[in-house]
């Protein structure tokens, strides 16, 4: 299972990625999480990535591809992996093809007009990394799953979200057709409760 999760920011990639990787014992490779870890640790990569992430822009392809290539070369990826948030450009998809064979690409489809509200109302847990929506959990600062502290991602403010959505439309959405032509694309309706999306995803991927 060499899986890629496509989908716009706020489509629920992270949530579905966690469910799939927990159930099937795959490494969950989220480029956004890798950048945020580097930002927390104040590495040179983190400093560079932050300047793009804060503006809602993509980190340059060469830097991102190098980081992913290193991660995929580790032993835990030999039996499969799930990429969450990579590739996001055609050039990243072409680079990935030279590293490994992707067996399944799952696109989580959510109408664009719903994404802004999903992202600006998102709260993430510092401890377990899970995310929730204020319309479901209310104004609590405590994670309903693990009791950790909830926070709002710096790039989930309205202005940055708008540029992230613009970047998705202009640079990432075309990957749907790219993978459709390769015959590996599966699509699920992401505008549904988490467990329903998960059930549909398992069915679509034939796992
Ligand atoms: P995410 O957590 O997937 O929403 O990613 C947060 C931010 O990290 C994005 O808005 C980009 O700035 C950066 N990022 C994540 N993945 C990539 C990627 N594949 N290519 C370039 N930038 C990325």
PDB file of N, CA and C in Angstrom, residues 93-184:
ATOM      1  N   UNK A  93       4.893  15.583  -8.059  1.00  0.00           N
ATOM      2  CA  UNK A  93       4.341  14.281  -8.465  1.00  0.00           C
ATOM      3  C   UNK A  93       5.336  13.549  -9.377  1.00  0.00           C
ATOM      4  N   UNK A  94       5.966  14.298 -10.276  1.00  0.00           N
ATOM      5  CA  UNK A  94       6.938  13.677 -11.187  1.00  0.00           C
ATOM      6  C   UNK A  94       8.170  13.199 -10.420  1.00  0.00           C
ATOM      7  N   UNK A  95       8.577  13.994  -9.436  1.00  0.00           N
ATOM      8  CA  UNK A  95       9.734  13.597  -8.617  1.00  0.00           C
ATOM      9  C   UNK A  95       9.404  12.343  -7.808  1.00  0.00           C
ATOM     10  N   UNK A  96       8.182  12.275  -7.282  1.00  0.00           N
ATOM     11  CA  UNK A  96       7.770  11.117  -6.473  1.00  0.00           C
ATOM     12  C   UNK A  96       7.814   9.837  -7.309  1.00  0.00           C
ATOM     13  N   UNK A  97       7.373   9.967  -8.563  1.00  0.00           N
ATOM     14  CA  UNK A  97       7.357   8.828  -9.466  1.00  0.00           C
ATOM     15  C   UNK A  97       8.740   8.209  -9.651  1.00  0.00           C
ATOM     16  N   UNK A  98       9.748   9.057  -9.550  1.00  0.00           N
ATOM     17  CA  UNK A  98      11.117   8.544  -9.722  1.00  0.00           C
ATOM     18  C   UNK A  98      11.618   7.850  -8.458  1.00  0.00           C
ATOM     19  N   UNK A  99      10.929   8.081  -7.339  1.00  0.00           N
ATOM     20  CA  UNK A  99      11.389   7.491  -6.070  1.00  0.00           C
ATOM     21  C   UNK A  99      10.663   6.170  -5.783  1.00  0.00           C
ATOM     22  N   UNK A 100       9.331   6.167  -5.935  1.00  0.00           N
ATOM     23  CA  UNK A 100       8.532   4.965  -5.633  1.00  0.00           C
ATOM     24  C   UNK A 100       7.346   4.866  -6.591  1.00  0.00           C
ATOM     25  N   UNK A 101       6.720   3.688  -6.582  1.00  0.00           N
ATOM     26  CA  UNK A 101       5.497   3.513  -7.363  1.00  0.00           C
ATOM     27  C   UNK A 101       4.306   3.739  -6.426  1.00  0.00           C
ATOM     28  N   UNK A 102       3.469   4.701  -6.785  1.00  0.00           N
ATOM     29  CA  UNK A 102       2.270   4.977  -5.995  1.00  0.00           C
ATOM     30  C   UNK A 102       1.181   4.020  -6.455  1.00  0.00           C
ATOM     31  N   UNK A 103       0.556   3.284  -5.510  1.00  0.00           N
ATOM     32  CA  UNK A 103      -0.426   2.283  -5.929  1.00  0.00           C
ATOM     33  C   UNK A 103      -1.858   2.806  -5.856  1.00  0.00           C
ATOM     34  N   UNK A 104      -2.087   3.817  -5.014  1.00  0.00           N
ATOM     35  CA  UNK A 104      -3.446   4.320  -4.875  1.00  0.00           C
ATOM     36  C   UNK A 104      -3.427   5.801  -4.464  1.00  0.00           C
ATOM     37  N   UNK A 105      -4.227   6.597  -5.151  1.00  0.00           N
ATOM     38  CA  UNK A 105      -4.344   8.017  -4.809  1.00  0.00           C
ATOM     39  C   UNK A 105      -5.789   8.286  -4.439  1.00  0.00           C
ATOM     40  N   UNK A 106      -5.996   8.697  -3.202  1.00  0.00           N
ATOM     41  CA  UNK A 106      -7.363   8.937  -2.728  1.00  0.00           C
ATOM     42  C   UNK A 106      -7.607  10.440  -2.662  1.00  0.00           C
ATOM     43  N   UNK A 107      -8.614  10.881  -3.429  1.00  0.00           N
ATOM     44  CA  UNK A 107      -8.976  12.298  -3.395  1.00  0.00           C
ATOM     45  C   UNK A 107     -10.200  12.472  -2.511  1.00  0.00           C
ATOM     46  N   UNK A 108     -10.065  13.329  -1.496  1.00  0.00           N
ATOM     47  CA  UNK A 108     -11.202  13.607  -0.611  1.00  0.00           C
ATOM     48  C   UNK A 108     -11.856  14.888  -1.106  1.00  0.00           C
ATOM     49  N   UNK A 109     -13.067  14.716  -1.616  1.00  0.00           N
ATOM     50  CA  UNK A 109     -13.723  15.795  -2.343  1.00  0.00           C
ATOM     51  C   UNK A 109     -14.694  16.567  -1.430  1.00  0.00           C
ATOM     52  N   UNK A 110     -14.403  17.847  -1.239  1.00  0.00           N
ATOM     53  CA  UNK A 110     -15.275  18.720  -0.434  1.00  0.00           C
ATOM     54  C   UNK A 110     -15.497  19.997  -1.246  1.00  0.00           C
ATOM     55  N   UNK A 111     -16.754  20.475  -1.367  1.00  0.00           N
ATOM     56  CA  UNK A 111     -16.977  21.705  -2.142  1.00  0.00           C
ATOM     57  C   UNK A 111     -16.119  22.853  -1.598  1.00  0.00           C
ATOM     58  N   UNK A 112     -15.490  23.575  -2.527  1.00  0.00           N
ATOM     59  CA  UNK A 112     -14.551  24.643  -2.134  1.00  0.00           C
ATOM     60  C   UNK A 112     -15.159  25.640  -1.157  1.00  0.00           C
ATOM     61  N   UNK A 113     -16.452  25.950  -1.342  1.00  0.00           N
ATOM     62  CA  UNK A 113     -17.060  26.990  -0.500  1.00  0.00           C
ATOM     63  C   UNK A 113     -17.205  26.554   0.964  1.00  0.00           C
ATOM     64  N   UNK A 114     -17.044  25.266   1.233  1.00  0.00           N
ATOM     65  CA  UNK A 114     -17.160  24.798   2.625  1.00  0.00           C
ATOM     66  C   UNK A 114     -15.818  24.838   3.350  1.00  0.00           C
ATOM     67  N   UNK A 115     -14.721  24.988   2.604  1.00  0.00           N
ATOM     68  CA  UNK A 115     -13.398  24.784   3.201  1.00  0.00           C
ATOM     69  C   UNK A 115     -12.965  25.926   4.120  1.00  0.00           C
ATOM     70  N   UNK A 116     -13.310  27.155   3.750  1.00  0.00           N
ATOM     71  CA  UNK A 116     -12.895  28.305   4.560  1.00  0.00           C
ATOM     72  C   UNK A 116     -13.400  28.139   6.000  1.00  0.00           C
ATOM     73  N   UNK A 117     -14.685  27.826   6.143  1.00  0.00           N
ATOM     74  CA  UNK A 117     -15.281  27.654   7.477  1.00  0.00           C
ATOM     75  C   UNK A 117     -14.705  26.452   8.210  1.00  0.00           C
ATOM     76  N   UNK A 118     -14.400  25.399   7.464  1.00  0.00           N
ATOM     77  CA  UNK A 118     -13.829  24.206   8.100  1.00  0.00           C
ATOM     78  C   UNK A 118     -12.459  24.529   8.680  1.00  0.00           C
ATOM     79  N   UNK A 119     -11.680  25.350   7.963  1.00  0.00           N
ATOM     80  CA  UNK A 119     -10.311  25.649   8.417  1.00  0.00           C
ATOM     81  C   UNK A 119     -10.272  26.697   9.530  1.00  0.00           C
ATOM     82  N   UNK A 120     -11.066  27.768   9.383  1.00  0.00           N
ATOM     83  CA  UNK A 120     -10.994  28.823  10.409  1.00  0.00           C
ATOM     84  C   UNK A 120     -11.612  28.337  11.725  1.00  0.00           C
ATOM     85  N   UNK A 121     -12.462  27.311  11.671  1.00  0.00           N
ATOM     86  CA  UNK A 121     -13.057  26.775  12.905  1.00  0.00           C
ATOM     87  C   UNK A 121     -12.315  25.549  13.414  1.00  0.00           C
ATOM     88  N   UNK A 122     -11.143  25.291  12.872  1.00  0.00           N
ATOM     89  CA  UNK A 122     -10.417  24.074  13.246  1.00  0.00           C
ATOM     90  C   UNK A 122      -9.577  24.282  14.511  1.00  0.00           C
ATOM     91  N   UNK A 123      -9.577  23.308  15.383  1.00  0.00           N
ATOM     92  CA  UNK A 123      -8.720  23.320  16.560  1.00  0.00           C
ATOM     93  C   UNK A 123      -7.902  22.028  16.562  1.00  0.00           C
ATOM     94  N   UNK A 124      -6.589  22.157  16.845  1.00  0.00           N
ATOM     95  CA  UNK A 124      -5.717  20.983  16.798  1.00  0.00           C
ATOM     96  C   UNK A 124      -5.187  20.670  18.195  1.00  0.00           C
ATOM     97  N   UNK A 125      -4.918  19.387  18.423  1.00  0.00           N
ATOM     98  CA  UNK A 125      -4.396  18.992  19.739  1.00  0.00           C
ATOM     99  C   UNK A 125      -2.875  18.969  19.717  1.00  0.00           C
ATOM    100  N   UNK A 126      -2.293  19.643  20.714  1.00  0.00           N
ATOM    101  CA  UNK A 126      -0.828  19.688  20.865  1.00  0.00           C
ATOM    102  C   UNK A 126      -0.244  18.307  21.088  1.00  0.00           C
ATOM    103  N   UNK A 127      -1.031  17.445  21.775  1.00  0.00           N
ATOM    104  CA  UNK A 127      -0.487  16.159  22.204  1.00  0.00           C
ATOM    105  C   UNK A 127      -0.681  15.067  21.155  1.00  0.00           C
ATOM    106  N   UNK A 128      -1.930  14.832  20.709  1.00  0.00           N
ATOM    107  CA  UNK A 128      -2.160  13.702  19.798  1.00  0.00           C
ATOM    108  C   UNK A 128      -2.237  14.139  18.330  1.00  0.00           C
ATOM    109  N   UNK A 129      -2.292  15.449  18.078  1.00  0.00           N
ATOM    110  CA  UNK A 129      -2.272  15.931  16.697  1.00  0.00           C
ATOM    111  C   UNK A 129      -3.623  15.900  16.003  1.00  0.00           C
ATOM    112  N   UNK A 130      -4.623  15.354  16.669  1.00  0.00           N
ATOM    113  CA  UNK A 130      -5.961  15.263  16.064  1.00  0.00           C
ATOM    114  C   UNK A 130      -6.565  16.654  15.895  1.00  0.00           C
ATOM    115  N   UNK A 131      -7.442  16.817  14.898  1.00  0.00           N
ATOM    116  CA  UNK A 131      -8.106  18.116  14.788  1.00  0.00           C
ATOM    117  C   UNK A 131      -9.616  17.965  14.875  1.00  0.00           C
ATOM    118  N   UNK A 132     -10.242  19.030  15.326  1.00  0.00           N
ATOM    119  CA  UNK A 132     -11.687  19.045  15.593  1.00  0.00           C
ATOM    120  C   UNK A 132     -12.261  20.358  15.094  1.00  0.00           C
ATOM    121  N   UNK A 133     -13.598  20.417  14.988  1.00  0.00           N
ATOM    122  CA  UNK A 133     -14.211  21.683  14.579  1.00  0.00           C
ATOM    123  C   UNK A 133     -15.003  22.274  15.737  1.00  0.00           C
ATOM    124  N   UNK A 134     -14.904  23.600  15.890  1.00  0.00           N
ATOM    125  CA  UNK A 134     -15.602  24.254  17.016  1.00  0.00           C
ATOM    126  C   UNK A 134     -17.116  24.000  16.985  1.00  0.00           C
ATOM    127  N   UNK A 135     -17.672  23.768  15.805  1.00  0.00           N
ATOM    128  CA  UNK A 135     -19.119  23.532  15.744  1.00  0.00           C
ATOM    129  C   UNK A 135     -19.480  22.193  16.398  1.00  0.00           C
ATOM    130  N   UNK A 136     -18.487  21.314  16.543  1.00  0.00           N
ATOM    131  CA  UNK A 136     -18.731  20.009  17.155  1.00  0.00           C
ATOM    132  C   UNK A 136     -18.321  20.011  18.636  1.00  0.00           C
ATOM    133  N   UNK A 137     -17.169  20.610  18.938  1.00  0.00           N
ATOM    134  CA  UNK A 137     -16.643  20.509  20.318  1.00  0.00           C
ATOM    135  C   UNK A 137     -16.907  21.760  21.149  1.00  0.00           C
ATOM    136  N   UNK A 138     -17.397  22.836  20.525  1.00  0.00           N
ATOM    137  CA  UNK A 138     -17.629  24.079  21.266  1.00  0.00           C
ATOM    138  C   UNK A 138     -16.315  24.783  21.574  1.00  0.00           C
ATOM    139  N   UNK A 139     -16.320  25.640  22.597  1.00  0.00           N
ATOM    140  CA  UNK A 139     -15.131  26.462  22.850  1.00  0.00           C
ATOM    141  C   UNK A 139     -14.119  25.858  23.824  1.00  0.00           C
ATOM    142  N   UNK A 140     -14.174  24.551  24.005  1.00  0.00           N
ATOM    143  CA  UNK A 140     -13.252  23.918  24.945  1.00  0.00           C
ATOM    144  C   UNK A 140     -11.789  24.028  24.489  1.00  0.00           C
ATOM    145  N   UNK A 141     -10.871  24.041  25.463  1.00  0.00           N
ATOM    146  CA  UNK A 141      -9.441  24.037  25.112  1.00  0.00           C
ATOM    147  C   UNK A 141      -8.832  22.662  25.356  1.00  0.00           C
ATOM    148  N   UNK A 142      -9.686  21.704  25.702  1.00  0.00           N
ATOM    149  CA  UNK A 142      -9.202  20.359  26.040  1.00  0.00           C
ATOM    150  C   UNK A 142      -9.582  19.381  24.930  1.00  0.00           C
ATOM    151  N   UNK A 143      -8.597  18.573  24.511  1.00  0.00           N
ATOM    152  CA  UNK A 143      -8.836  17.604  23.438  1.00  0.00           C
ATOM    153  C   UNK A 143      -9.809  16.520  23.899  1.00  0.00           C
ATOM    154  N   UNK A 144     -10.918  16.302  23.149  1.00  0.00           N
ATOM    155  CA  UNK A 144     -11.878  15.272  23.543  1.00  0.00           C
ATOM    156  C   UNK A 144     -11.308  13.864  23.426  1.00  0.00           C
ATOM    157  N   UNK A 145     -10.208  13.698  22.656  1.00  0.00           N
ATOM    158  CA  UNK A 145      -9.671  12.357  22.452  1.00  0.00           C
ATOM    159  C   UNK A 145      -8.653  11.987  23.534  1.00  0.00           C
ATOM    160  N   UNK A 146      -7.717  12.930  23.836  1.00  0.00           N
ATOM    161  CA  UNK A 146      -6.625  12.546  24.750  1.00  0.00           C
ATOM    162  C   UNK A 146      -6.461  13.481  25.943  1.00  0.00           C
ATOM    163  N   UNK A 147      -7.241  14.563  26.004  1.00  0.00           N
ATOM    164  CA  UNK A 147      -7.126  15.476  27.148  1.00  0.00           C
ATOM    165  C   UNK A 147      -6.020  16.518  26.994  1.00  0.00           C
ATOM    166  N   UNK A 148      -5.302  16.471  25.842  1.00  0.00           N
ATOM    167  CA  UNK A 148      -4.232  17.466  25.599  1.00  0.00           C
ATOM    168  C   UNK A 148      -4.811  18.859  25.349  1.00  0.00           C
ATOM    169  N   UNK A 149      -3.928  19.849  25.194  1.00  0.00           N
ATOM    170  CA  UNK A 149      -4.406  21.222  24.962  1.00  0.00           C
ATOM    171  C   UNK A 149      -4.681  21.457  23.480  1.00  0.00           C
ATOM    172  N   UNK A 150      -5.766  22.147  23.200  1.00  0.00           N
ATOM    173  CA  UNK A 150      -6.107  22.465  21.810  1.00  0.00           C
ATOM    174  C   UNK A 150      -5.557  23.845  21.452  1.00  0.00           C
ATOM    175  N   UNK A 151      -5.163  24.016  20.210  1.00  0.00           N
ATOM    176  CA  UNK A 151      -4.694  25.328  19.737  1.00  0.00           C
ATOM    177  C   UNK A 151      -5.211  25.554  18.312  1.00  0.00           C
ATOM    178  N   UNK A 152      -5.141  26.814  17.875  1.00  0.00           N
ATOM    179  CA  UNK A 152      -5.513  27.143  16.494  1.00  0.00           C
ATOM    180  C   UNK A 152      -4.216  27.307  15.694  1.00  0.00           C
ATOM    181  N   UNK A 153      -4.094  26.604  14.595  1.00  0.00           N
ATOM    182  CA  UNK A 153      -2.882  26.726  13.773  1.00  0.00           C
ATOM    183  C   UNK A 153      -2.714  28.157  13.282  1.00  0.00           C
ATOM    184  N   UNK A 154      -1.463  28.640  13.272  1.00  0.00           N
ATOM    185  CA  UNK A 154      -1.199  30.030  12.864  1.00  0.00           C
ATOM    186  C   UNK A 154      -1.680  30.293  11.444  1.00  0.00           C
ATOM    187  N   UNK A 155      -1.644  29.249  10.583  1.00  0.00           N
ATOM    188  CA  UNK A 155      -2.050  29.472   9.191  1.00  0.00           C
ATOM    189  C   UNK A 155      -3.535  29.186   8.961  1.00  0.00           C
ATOM    190  N   UNK A 156      -4.302  29.024  10.044  1.00  0.00           N
ATOM    191  CA  UNK A 156      -5.751  28.827   9.897  1.00  0.00           C
ATOM    192  C   UNK A 156      -6.529  30.134  10.061  1.00  0.00           C
ATOM    193  N   UNK A 157      -5.845  31.290   9.966  1.00  0.00           N
ATOM    194  CA  UNK A 157      -6.582  32.568   9.976  1.00  0.00           C
ATOM    195  C   UNK A 157      -7.125  32.827   8.565  1.00  0.00           C
ATOM    196  N   UNK A 158      -8.152  33.682   8.485  1.00  0.00           N
ATOM    197  CA  UNK A 158      -8.900  33.800   7.233  1.00  0.00           C
ATOM    198  C   UNK A 158      -8.039  34.191   6.024  1.00  0.00           C
ATOM    199  N   UNK A 159      -7.124  35.170   6.212  1.00  0.00           N
ATOM    200  CA  UNK A 159      -6.324  35.645   5.067  1.00  0.00           C
ATOM    201  C   UNK A 159      -5.406  34.536   4.546  1.00  0.00           C
ATOM    202  N   UNK A 160      -4.746  33.829   5.479  1.00  0.00           N
ATOM    203  CA  UNK A 160      -3.818  32.770   5.053  1.00  0.00           C
ATOM    204  C   UNK A 160      -4.578  31.597   4.449  1.00  0.00           C
ATOM    205  N   UNK A 161      -5.733  31.290   5.021  1.00  0.00           N
ATOM    206  CA  UNK A 161      -6.546  30.198   4.479  1.00  0.00           C
ATOM    207  C   UNK A 161      -6.927  30.510   3.034  1.00  0.00           C
ATOM    208  N   UNK A 162      -7.296  31.770   2.783  1.00  0.00           N
ATOM    209  CA  UNK A 162      -7.687  32.147   1.426  1.00  0.00           C
ATOM    210  C   UNK A 162      -6.539  31.908   0.444  1.00  0.00           C
ATOM    211  N   UNK A 163      -5.297  32.282   0.843  1.00  0.00           N
ATOM    212  CA  UNK A 163      -4.211  32.022  -0.114  1.00  0.00           C
ATOM    213  C   UNK A 163      -3.911  30.535  -0.239  1.00  0.00           C
ATOM    214  N   UNK A 164      -4.063  29.770   0.848  1.00  0.00           N
ATOM    215  CA  UNK A 164      -3.853  28.310   0.743  1.00  0.00           C
ATOM    216  C   UNK A 164      -4.866  27.703  -0.232  1.00  0.00           C
ATOM    217  N   UNK A 165      -6.107  28.191  -0.185  1.00  0.00           N
ATOM    218  CA  UNK A 165      -7.130  27.658  -1.105  1.00  0.00           C
ATOM    219  C   UNK A 165      -6.818  28.070  -2.547  1.00  0.00           C
ATOM    220  N   UNK A 166      -6.345  29.310  -2.729  1.00  0.00           N
ATOM    221  CA  UNK A 166      -5.963  29.760  -4.084  1.00  0.00           C
ATOM    222  C   UNK A 166      -4.817  28.900  -4.635  1.00  0.00           C
ATOM    223  N   UNK A 167      -3.845  28.618  -3.754  1.00  0.00           N
ATOM    224  CA  UNK A 167      -2.706  27.778  -4.161  1.00  0.00           C
ATOM    225  C   UNK A 167      -3.200  26.388  -4.538  1.00  0.00           C
ATOM    226  N   UNK A 168      -4.148  25.857  -3.773  1.00  0.00           N
ATOM    227  CA  UNK A 168      -4.690  24.532  -4.081  1.00  0.00           C
ATOM    228  C   UNK A 168      -5.298  24.526  -5.491  1.00  0.00           C
ATOM    229  N   UNK A 169      -6.135  25.539  -5.764  1.00  0.00           N
ATOM    230  CA  UNK A 169      -6.819  25.593  -7.059  1.00  0.00           C
ATOM    231  C   UNK A 169      -5.797  25.746  -8.190  1.00  0.00           C
ATOM    232  N   UNK A 170      -4.808  26.611  -8.001  1.00  0.00           N
ATOM    233  CA  UNK A 170      -3.897  26.904  -9.111  1.00  0.00           C
ATOM    234  C   UNK A 170      -2.786  25.859  -9.270  1.00  0.00           C
ATOM    235  N   UNK A 171      -2.372  25.190  -8.186  1.00  0.00           N
ATOM    236  CA  UNK A 171      -1.207  24.315  -8.305  1.00  0.00           C
ATOM    237  C   UNK A 171      -1.459  22.843  -8.008  1.00  0.00           C
ATOM    238  N   UNK A 172      -2.464  22.540  -7.187  1.00  0.00           N
ATOM    239  CA  UNK A 172      -2.621  21.150  -6.735  1.00  0.00           C
ATOM    240  C   UNK A 172      -3.781  20.419  -7.420  1.00  0.00           C
ATOM    241  N   UNK A 173      -4.889  21.138  -7.682  1.00  0.00           N
ATOM    242  CA  UNK A 173      -6.101  20.462  -8.164  1.00  0.00           C
ATOM    243  C   UNK A 173      -5.862  19.679  -9.455  1.00  0.00           C
ATOM    244  N   UNK A 174      -4.926  20.131 -10.289  1.00  0.00           N
ATOM    245  CA  UNK A 174      -4.679  19.445 -11.562  1.00  0.00           C
ATOM    246  C   UNK A 174      -4.104  18.038 -11.349  1.00  0.00           C
ATOM    247  N   UNK A 175      -3.628  17.741 -10.137  1.00  0.00           N
ATOM    248  CA  UNK A 175      -3.102  16.398  -9.876  1.00  0.00           C
ATOM    249  C   UNK A 175      -4.207  15.342  -9.916  1.00  0.00           C
ATOM    250  N   UNK A 176      -5.454  15.796  -9.733  1.00  0.00           N
ATOM    251  CA  UNK A 176      -6.580  14.847  -9.814  1.00  0.00           C
ATOM    252  C   UNK A 176      -6.598  14.230 -11.212  1.00  0.00           C
ATOM    253  N   UNK A 177      -6.513  15.078 -12.235  1.00  0.00           N
ATOM    254  CA  UNK A 177      -6.505  14.562 -13.615  1.00  0.00           C
ATOM    255  C   UNK A 177      -5.232  13.778 -13.915  1.00  0.00           C
ATOM    256  N   UNK A 178      -4.133  14.253 -13.371  1.00  0.00           N
ATOM    257  CA  UNK A 178      -2.839  13.594 -13.585  1.00  0.00           C
ATOM    258  C   UNK A 178      -2.919  12.130 -13.124  1.00  0.00           C
ATOM    259  N   UNK A 179      -3.462  11.913 -11.912  1.00  0.00           N
ATOM    260  CA  UNK A 179      -3.533  10.548 -11.384  1.00  0.00           C
ATOM    261  C   UNK A 179      -4.695   9.754 -11.995  1.00  0.00           C
ATOM    262  N   UNK A 180      -5.730  10.477 -12.450  1.00  0.00           N
ATOM    263  CA  UNK A 180      -6.833   9.792 -13.136  1.00  0.00           C
ATOM    264  C   UNK A 180      -6.295   9.135 -14.404  1.00  0.00           C
ATOM    265  N   UNK A 181      -5.487   9.886 -15.134  1.00  0.00           N
ATOM    266  CA  UNK A 181      -4.916   9.345 -16.371  1.00  0.00           C
ATOM    267  C   UNK A 181      -4.022   8.144 -16.105  1.00  0.00           C
ATOM    268  N   UNK A 182      -3.418   8.106 -14.943  1.00  0.00           N
ATOM    269  CA  UNK A 182      -2.541   6.974 -14.618  1.00  0.00           C
ATOM    270  C   UNK A 182      -3.335   5.776 -14.100  1.00  0.00           C
ATOM    271  N   UNK A 183      -4.660   5.975 -13.898  1.00  0.00           N
ATOM    272  CA  UNK A 183      -5.530   4.868 -13.487  1.00  0.00           C
ATOM    273  C   UNK A 183      -5.434   4.511 -12.009  1.00  0.00           C
ATOM    274  N   UNK A 184      -4.887   5.399 -11.183  1.00  0.00           N
ATOM    275  CA  UNK A 184      -4.749   5.058  -9.757  1.00  0.00           C
ATOM    276  C   UNK A 184      -5.651   5.913  -8.856  1.00  0.00           C
TER     277      UNK A 184
END
